[in-house]
One Martini backbone bead per residue (centre of mass of N, CA, C, O) as a GRO file, in nm:
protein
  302
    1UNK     BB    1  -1.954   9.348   1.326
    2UNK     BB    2  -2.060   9.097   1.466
    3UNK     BB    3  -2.212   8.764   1.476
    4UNK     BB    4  -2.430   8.802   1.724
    5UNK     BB    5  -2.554   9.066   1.597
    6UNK     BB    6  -2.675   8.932   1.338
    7UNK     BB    7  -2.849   8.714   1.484
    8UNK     BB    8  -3.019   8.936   1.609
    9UNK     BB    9  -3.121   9.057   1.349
   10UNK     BB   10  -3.281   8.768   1.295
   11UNK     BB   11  -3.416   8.747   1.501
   12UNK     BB   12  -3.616   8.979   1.469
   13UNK     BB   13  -3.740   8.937   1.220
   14UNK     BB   14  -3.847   8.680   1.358
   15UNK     BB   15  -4.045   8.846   1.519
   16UNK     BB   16  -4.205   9.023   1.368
   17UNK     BB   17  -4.380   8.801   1.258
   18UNK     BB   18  -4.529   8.732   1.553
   19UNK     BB   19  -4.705   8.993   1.538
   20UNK     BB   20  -4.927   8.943   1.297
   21UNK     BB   21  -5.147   8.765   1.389
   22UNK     BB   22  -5.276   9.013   1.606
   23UNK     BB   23  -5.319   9.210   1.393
   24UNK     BB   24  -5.481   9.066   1.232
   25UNK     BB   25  -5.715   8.949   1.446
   26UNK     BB   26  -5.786   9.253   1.456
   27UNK     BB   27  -5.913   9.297   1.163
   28UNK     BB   28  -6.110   9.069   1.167
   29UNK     BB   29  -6.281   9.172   1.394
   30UNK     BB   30  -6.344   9.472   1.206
   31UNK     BB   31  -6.430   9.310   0.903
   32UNK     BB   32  -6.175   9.266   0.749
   33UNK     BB   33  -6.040   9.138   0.490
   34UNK     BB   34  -5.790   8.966   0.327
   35UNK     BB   35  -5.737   9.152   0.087
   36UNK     BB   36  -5.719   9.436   0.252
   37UNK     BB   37  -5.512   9.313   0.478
   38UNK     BB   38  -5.285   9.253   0.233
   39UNK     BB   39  -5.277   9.503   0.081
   40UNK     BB   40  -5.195   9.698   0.296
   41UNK     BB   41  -4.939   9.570   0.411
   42UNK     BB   42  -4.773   9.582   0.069
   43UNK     BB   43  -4.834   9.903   0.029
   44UNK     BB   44  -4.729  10.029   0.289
   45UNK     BB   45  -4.449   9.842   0.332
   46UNK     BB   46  -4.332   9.986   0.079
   47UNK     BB   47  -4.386  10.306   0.122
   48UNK     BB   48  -4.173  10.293   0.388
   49UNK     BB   49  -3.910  10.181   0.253
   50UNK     BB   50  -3.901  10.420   0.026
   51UNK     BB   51  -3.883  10.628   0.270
   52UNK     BB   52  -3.599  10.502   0.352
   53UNK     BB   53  -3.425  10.575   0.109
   54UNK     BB   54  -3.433  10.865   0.087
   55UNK     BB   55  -3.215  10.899   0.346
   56UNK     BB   56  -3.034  10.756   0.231
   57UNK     BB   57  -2.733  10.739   0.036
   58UNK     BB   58  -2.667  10.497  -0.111
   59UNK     BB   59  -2.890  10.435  -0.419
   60UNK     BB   60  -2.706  10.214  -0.612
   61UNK     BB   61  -2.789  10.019  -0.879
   62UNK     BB   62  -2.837   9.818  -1.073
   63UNK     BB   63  -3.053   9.655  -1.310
   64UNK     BB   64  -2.966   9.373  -1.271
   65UNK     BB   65  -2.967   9.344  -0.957
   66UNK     BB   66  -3.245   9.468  -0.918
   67UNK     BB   67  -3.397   9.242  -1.048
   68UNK     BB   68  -3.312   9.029  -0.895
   69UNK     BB   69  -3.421   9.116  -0.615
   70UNK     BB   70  -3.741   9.162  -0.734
   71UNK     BB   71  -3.759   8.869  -0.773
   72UNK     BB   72  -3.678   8.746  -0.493
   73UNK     BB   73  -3.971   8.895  -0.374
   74UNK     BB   74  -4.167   8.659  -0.465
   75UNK     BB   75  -4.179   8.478  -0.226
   76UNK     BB   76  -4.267   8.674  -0.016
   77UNK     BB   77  -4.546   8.734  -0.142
   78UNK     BB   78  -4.642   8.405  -0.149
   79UNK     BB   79  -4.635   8.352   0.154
   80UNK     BB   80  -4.857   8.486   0.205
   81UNK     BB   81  -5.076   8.368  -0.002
   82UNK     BB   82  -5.029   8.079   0.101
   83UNK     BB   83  -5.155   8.140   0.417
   84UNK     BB   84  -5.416   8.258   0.393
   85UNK     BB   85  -5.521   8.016   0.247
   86UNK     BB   86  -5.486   7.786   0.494
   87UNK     BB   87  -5.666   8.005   0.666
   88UNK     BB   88  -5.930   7.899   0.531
   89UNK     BB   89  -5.868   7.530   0.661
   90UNK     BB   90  -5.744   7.613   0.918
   91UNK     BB   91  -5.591   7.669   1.179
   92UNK     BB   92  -5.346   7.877   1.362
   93UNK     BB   93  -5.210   7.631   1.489
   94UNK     BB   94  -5.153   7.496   1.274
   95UNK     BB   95  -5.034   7.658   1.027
   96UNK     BB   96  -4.792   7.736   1.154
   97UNK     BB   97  -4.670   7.426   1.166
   98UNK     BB   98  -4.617   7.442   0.844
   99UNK     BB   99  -4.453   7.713   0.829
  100UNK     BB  100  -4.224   7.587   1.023
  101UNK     BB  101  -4.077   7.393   0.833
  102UNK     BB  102  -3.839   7.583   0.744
  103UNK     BB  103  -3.631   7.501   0.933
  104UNK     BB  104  -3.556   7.230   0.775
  105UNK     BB  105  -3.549   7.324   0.458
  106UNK     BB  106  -3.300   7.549   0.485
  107UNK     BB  107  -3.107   7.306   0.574
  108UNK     BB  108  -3.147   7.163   0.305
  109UNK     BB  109  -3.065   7.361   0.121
  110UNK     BB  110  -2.777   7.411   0.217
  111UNK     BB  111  -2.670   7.092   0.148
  112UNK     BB  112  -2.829   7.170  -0.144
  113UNK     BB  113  -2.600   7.466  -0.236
  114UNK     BB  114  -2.350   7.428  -0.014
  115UNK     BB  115  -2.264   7.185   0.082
  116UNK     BB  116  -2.411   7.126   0.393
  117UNK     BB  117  -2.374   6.935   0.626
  118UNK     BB  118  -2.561   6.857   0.908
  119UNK     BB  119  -2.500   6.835   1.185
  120UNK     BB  120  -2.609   6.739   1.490
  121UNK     BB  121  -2.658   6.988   1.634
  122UNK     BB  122  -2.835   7.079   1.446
  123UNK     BB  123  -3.047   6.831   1.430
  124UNK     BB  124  -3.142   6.876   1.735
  125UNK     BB  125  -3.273   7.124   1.725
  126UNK     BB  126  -3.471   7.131   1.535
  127UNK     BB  127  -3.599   6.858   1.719
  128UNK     BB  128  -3.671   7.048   1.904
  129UNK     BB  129  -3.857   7.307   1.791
  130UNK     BB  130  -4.074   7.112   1.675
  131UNK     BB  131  -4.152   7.020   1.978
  132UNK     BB  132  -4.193   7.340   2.003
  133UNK     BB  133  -4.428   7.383   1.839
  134UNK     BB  134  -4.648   7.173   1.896
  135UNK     BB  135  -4.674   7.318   2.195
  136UNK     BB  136  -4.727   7.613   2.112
  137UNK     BB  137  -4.976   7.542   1.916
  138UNK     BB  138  -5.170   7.335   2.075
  139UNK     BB  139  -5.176   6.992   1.982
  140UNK     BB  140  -5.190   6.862   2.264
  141UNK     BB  141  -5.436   6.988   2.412
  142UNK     BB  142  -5.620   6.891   2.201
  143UNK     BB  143  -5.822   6.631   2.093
  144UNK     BB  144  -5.873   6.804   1.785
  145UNK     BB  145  -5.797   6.811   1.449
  146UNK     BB  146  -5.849   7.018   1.165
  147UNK     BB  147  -5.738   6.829   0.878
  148UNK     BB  148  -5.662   6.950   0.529
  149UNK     BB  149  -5.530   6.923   0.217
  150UNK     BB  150  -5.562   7.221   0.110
  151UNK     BB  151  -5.427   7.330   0.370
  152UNK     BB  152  -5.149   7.142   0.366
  153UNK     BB  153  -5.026   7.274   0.079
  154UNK     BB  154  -5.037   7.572   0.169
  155UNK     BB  155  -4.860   7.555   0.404
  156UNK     BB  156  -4.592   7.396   0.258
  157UNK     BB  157  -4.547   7.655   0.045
  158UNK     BB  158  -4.487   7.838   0.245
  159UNK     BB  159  -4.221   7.726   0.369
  160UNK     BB  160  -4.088   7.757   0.110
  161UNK     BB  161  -4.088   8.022   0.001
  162UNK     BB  162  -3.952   8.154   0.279
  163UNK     BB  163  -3.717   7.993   0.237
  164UNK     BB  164  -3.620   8.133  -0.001
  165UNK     BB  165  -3.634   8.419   0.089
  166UNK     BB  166  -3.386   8.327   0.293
  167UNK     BB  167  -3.199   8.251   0.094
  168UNK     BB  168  -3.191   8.491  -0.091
  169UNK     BB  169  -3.110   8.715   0.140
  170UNK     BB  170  -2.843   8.627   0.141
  171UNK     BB  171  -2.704   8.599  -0.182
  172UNK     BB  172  -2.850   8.863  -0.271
  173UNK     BB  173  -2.733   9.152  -0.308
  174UNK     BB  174  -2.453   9.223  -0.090
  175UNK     BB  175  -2.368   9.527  -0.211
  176UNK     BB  176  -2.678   9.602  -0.122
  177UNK     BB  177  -2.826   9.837   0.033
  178UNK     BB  178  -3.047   9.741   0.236
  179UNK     BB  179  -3.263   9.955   0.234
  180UNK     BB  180  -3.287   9.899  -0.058
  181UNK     BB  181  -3.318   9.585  -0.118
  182UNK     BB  182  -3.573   9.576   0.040
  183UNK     BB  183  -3.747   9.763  -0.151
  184UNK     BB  184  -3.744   9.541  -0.351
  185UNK     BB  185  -3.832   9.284  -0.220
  186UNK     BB  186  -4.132   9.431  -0.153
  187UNK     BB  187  -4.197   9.493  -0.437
  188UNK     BB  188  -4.205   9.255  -0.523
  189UNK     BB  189  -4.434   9.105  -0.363
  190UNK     BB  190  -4.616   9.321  -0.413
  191UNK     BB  191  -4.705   9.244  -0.693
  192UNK     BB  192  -4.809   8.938  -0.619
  193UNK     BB  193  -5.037   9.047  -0.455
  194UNK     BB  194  -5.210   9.225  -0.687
  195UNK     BB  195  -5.273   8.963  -0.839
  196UNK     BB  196  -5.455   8.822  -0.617
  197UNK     BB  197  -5.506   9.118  -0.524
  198UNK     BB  198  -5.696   9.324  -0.575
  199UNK     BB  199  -5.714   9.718  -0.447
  200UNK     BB  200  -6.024   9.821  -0.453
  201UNK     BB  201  -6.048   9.945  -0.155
  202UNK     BB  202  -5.883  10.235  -0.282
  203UNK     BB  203  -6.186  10.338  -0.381
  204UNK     BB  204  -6.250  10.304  -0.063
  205UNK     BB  205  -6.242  10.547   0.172
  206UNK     BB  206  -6.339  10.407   0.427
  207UNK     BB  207  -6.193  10.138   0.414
  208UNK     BB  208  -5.894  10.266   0.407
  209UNK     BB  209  -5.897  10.401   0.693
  210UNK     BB  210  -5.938  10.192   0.844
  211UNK     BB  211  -5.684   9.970   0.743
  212UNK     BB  212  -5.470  10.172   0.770
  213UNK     BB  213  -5.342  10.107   1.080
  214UNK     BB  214  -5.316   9.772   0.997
  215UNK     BB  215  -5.123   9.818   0.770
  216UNK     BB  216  -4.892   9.967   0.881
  217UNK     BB  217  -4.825   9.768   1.116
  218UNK     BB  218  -4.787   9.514   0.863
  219UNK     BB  219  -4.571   9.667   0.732
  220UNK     BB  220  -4.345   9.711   0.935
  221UNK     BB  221  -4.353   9.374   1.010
  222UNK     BB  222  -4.391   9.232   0.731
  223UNK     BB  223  -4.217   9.438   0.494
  224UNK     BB  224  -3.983   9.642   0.594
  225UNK     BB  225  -3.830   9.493   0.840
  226UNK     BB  226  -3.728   9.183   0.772
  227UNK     BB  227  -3.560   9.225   0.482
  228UNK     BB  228  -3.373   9.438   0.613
  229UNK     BB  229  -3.269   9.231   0.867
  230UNK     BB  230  -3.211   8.994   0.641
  231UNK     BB  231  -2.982   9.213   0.468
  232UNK     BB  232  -2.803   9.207   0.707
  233UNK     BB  233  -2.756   8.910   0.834
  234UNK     BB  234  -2.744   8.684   0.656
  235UNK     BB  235  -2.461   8.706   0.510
  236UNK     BB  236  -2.301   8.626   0.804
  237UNK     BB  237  -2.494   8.342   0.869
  238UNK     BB  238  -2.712   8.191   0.691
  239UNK     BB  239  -2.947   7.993   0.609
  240UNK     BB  240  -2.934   7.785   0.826
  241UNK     BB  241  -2.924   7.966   1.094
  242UNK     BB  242  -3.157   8.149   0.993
  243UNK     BB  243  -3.387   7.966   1.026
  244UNK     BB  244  -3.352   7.946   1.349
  245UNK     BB  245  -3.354   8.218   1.420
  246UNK     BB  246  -3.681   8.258   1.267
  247UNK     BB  247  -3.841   8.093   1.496
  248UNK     BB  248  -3.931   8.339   1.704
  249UNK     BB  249  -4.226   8.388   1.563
  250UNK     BB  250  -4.386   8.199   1.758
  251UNK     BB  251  -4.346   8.298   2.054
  252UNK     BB  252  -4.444   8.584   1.996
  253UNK     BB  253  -4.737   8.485   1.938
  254UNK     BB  254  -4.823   8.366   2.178
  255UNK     BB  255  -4.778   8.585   2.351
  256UNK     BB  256  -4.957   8.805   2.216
  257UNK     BB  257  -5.232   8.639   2.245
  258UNK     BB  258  -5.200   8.656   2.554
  259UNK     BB  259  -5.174   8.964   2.620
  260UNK     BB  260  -5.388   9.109   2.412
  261UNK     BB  261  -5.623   8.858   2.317
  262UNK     BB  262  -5.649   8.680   2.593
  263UNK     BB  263  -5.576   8.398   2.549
  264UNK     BB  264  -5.528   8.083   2.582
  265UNK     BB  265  -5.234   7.929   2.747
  266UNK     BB  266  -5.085   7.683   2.856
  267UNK     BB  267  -4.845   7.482   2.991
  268UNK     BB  268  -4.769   7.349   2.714
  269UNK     BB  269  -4.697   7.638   2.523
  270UNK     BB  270  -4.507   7.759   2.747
  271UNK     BB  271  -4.328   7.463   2.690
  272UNK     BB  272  -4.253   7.573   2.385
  273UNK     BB  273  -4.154   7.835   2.404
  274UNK     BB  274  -3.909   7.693   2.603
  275UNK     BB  275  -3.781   7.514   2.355
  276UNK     BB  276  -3.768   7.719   2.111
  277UNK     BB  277  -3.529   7.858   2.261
  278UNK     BB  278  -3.344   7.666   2.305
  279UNK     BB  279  -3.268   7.591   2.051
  280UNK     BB  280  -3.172   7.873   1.911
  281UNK     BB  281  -2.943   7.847   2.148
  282UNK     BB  282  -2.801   7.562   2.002
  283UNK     BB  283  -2.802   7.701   1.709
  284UNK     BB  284  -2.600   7.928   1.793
  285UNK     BB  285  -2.415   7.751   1.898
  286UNK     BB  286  -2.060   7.854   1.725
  287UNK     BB  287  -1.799   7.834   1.600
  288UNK     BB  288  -1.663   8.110   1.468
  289UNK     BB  289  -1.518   7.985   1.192
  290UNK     BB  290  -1.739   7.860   1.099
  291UNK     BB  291  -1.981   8.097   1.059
  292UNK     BB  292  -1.741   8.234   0.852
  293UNK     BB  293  -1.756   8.003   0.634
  294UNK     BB  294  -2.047   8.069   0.566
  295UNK     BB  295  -2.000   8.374   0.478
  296UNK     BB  296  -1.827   8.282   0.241
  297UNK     BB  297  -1.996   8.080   0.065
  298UNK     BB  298  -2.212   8.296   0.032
  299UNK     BB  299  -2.019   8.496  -0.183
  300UNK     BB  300  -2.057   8.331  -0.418
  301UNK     BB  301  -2.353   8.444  -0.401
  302UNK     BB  302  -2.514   8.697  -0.671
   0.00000   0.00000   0.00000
């Protein structure tokens, strides 16, 4: 496979996240809590990924390999869970803009472990992605914006978090077949919501029949694709690419949000999410052989 089916994989899966917001929206109409629609997510989201490796062929992995790879997915499950918390002091449009932190912080990690100091090109990038999410997120177009310090602190938490799970998911396990991968990391996430959100709705059955359509679609998209997505494309192109390629999920809500649950979206959101195409496509123009040594440099963690 080539580098840029791989980097097409990484745009996927930050695709996937794009999609979660309309979906939470749609069950929060429907008046599931936080509690109710993220147990259902990271539930459904792991049942999907689990019954996806009974059908695969290869499907050992070390004990040792095994542990690691389920603790990598501890801050996937974090990243949902201080990003909910956010969203209970923020806007949706701001609490994305600190969660989208990620992009610059990827950049960061990569050249404090990885000593890959940011090229020009990659630092320009980032500067267009930051001020396509600013104009994508509506925060030009507001004239006021209500922002909590503890809002704050979660949004950025979120990012931090998403940051590590997408560093993770390029370094760990890279010799272990991505949908076994995938449902270790899908699990350590699982265990990490079980503990802060206890999932009593499933002993009532008529909330758990409700909001289990939303529960499948939102582990399919948030828990099951992801993962798997992040561990097929990752290890071949690195956590610094990877992060500004799953930038991808900011236009992606903007869309959908726009299609499906009728928001108003105005002529700078939608010049922000053209803002942040072109950044991604800024950061992913890159000699082959860059990009091949980025690959290589990271097989030597595991």
């Amino acid at each position: 496979m080539k580098t840029w089916q791989y980097a097409l994989i990484v745009f996927l899966g930050g695709c996937c996240y794009g999609v979660l917001s309309t979906i939470v929206k749609l069950a929060y109409s429907a008046d599931y809590t936080v509690t109710e629609v993220t147990g259902a997510q990271y539930l459904f989201g792991v049942f999907l990924t689990w019954v996806l490796v009974m059908f695969t062929k290869k499907k050992t992995v070390s004990l040792n390999q095994a542990f690691k790879i389920l603790l990598s997915g501890i801050p996937f499950g974090l990243t949902g869970v201080f990003y909910y918390q956010a969203l209970q002091t923020l806007n949706a449009s701001l609490a994305i803009i600190f969660l989208f932190q990620f992009v610059w912080i990827g950049t960061l990690f990569e050249w404090v472990f990885f000593k890959r100091k940011p090229t020009k090109g990659k630092i320009t990038s980032i500067g267009i992605l930051i001020i396509g999410s600013i104009l994508a997120a509506g925060l030009i177009a507001k004239s006021e914006v209500a922002l909590s310090l503890n809002g704050s602190v979660w949004g950025l938490l979120s990012a931090l978090t998403f940051t590590t799970f997408i560093f993770l998911s390029s370094s760990v396990g890279k010799n272990t077949p991505p949908v076994l991968k995938s449902a270790f990391l899908s699990t350590g996430g699982l265990i990490v919501v079980l503990l802060v959100y206890p999932p009593m709705f499933l002993v009532d059955f008529p909330v758990l029949a409700g909001v289990a359509p939303y529960g499948l679609l939102l582990g399919l998209f948030g828990v099951a694709l992801p993962p798997l997505l992040f561990s097929i494309g990752m290890p071949h192109i690195g956590p610094g690419l990877g992060t500004i390629l799953t930038a991808s999920e900011l236009p992606v809500a903007v869309i959908l949000s726009a299609l499906i649950l009728a928001e108003f979206v105005s002529i700078s959101q939608w010049l922000g999410v053209v803002i942040i195409l072109i950044g991604i496509v800024a950061g992913n123009i890159k000699p082959k052989d860059k990009i091949e040594s980025v690959s290589n440099q990271t097989k030597s963690v595991s």
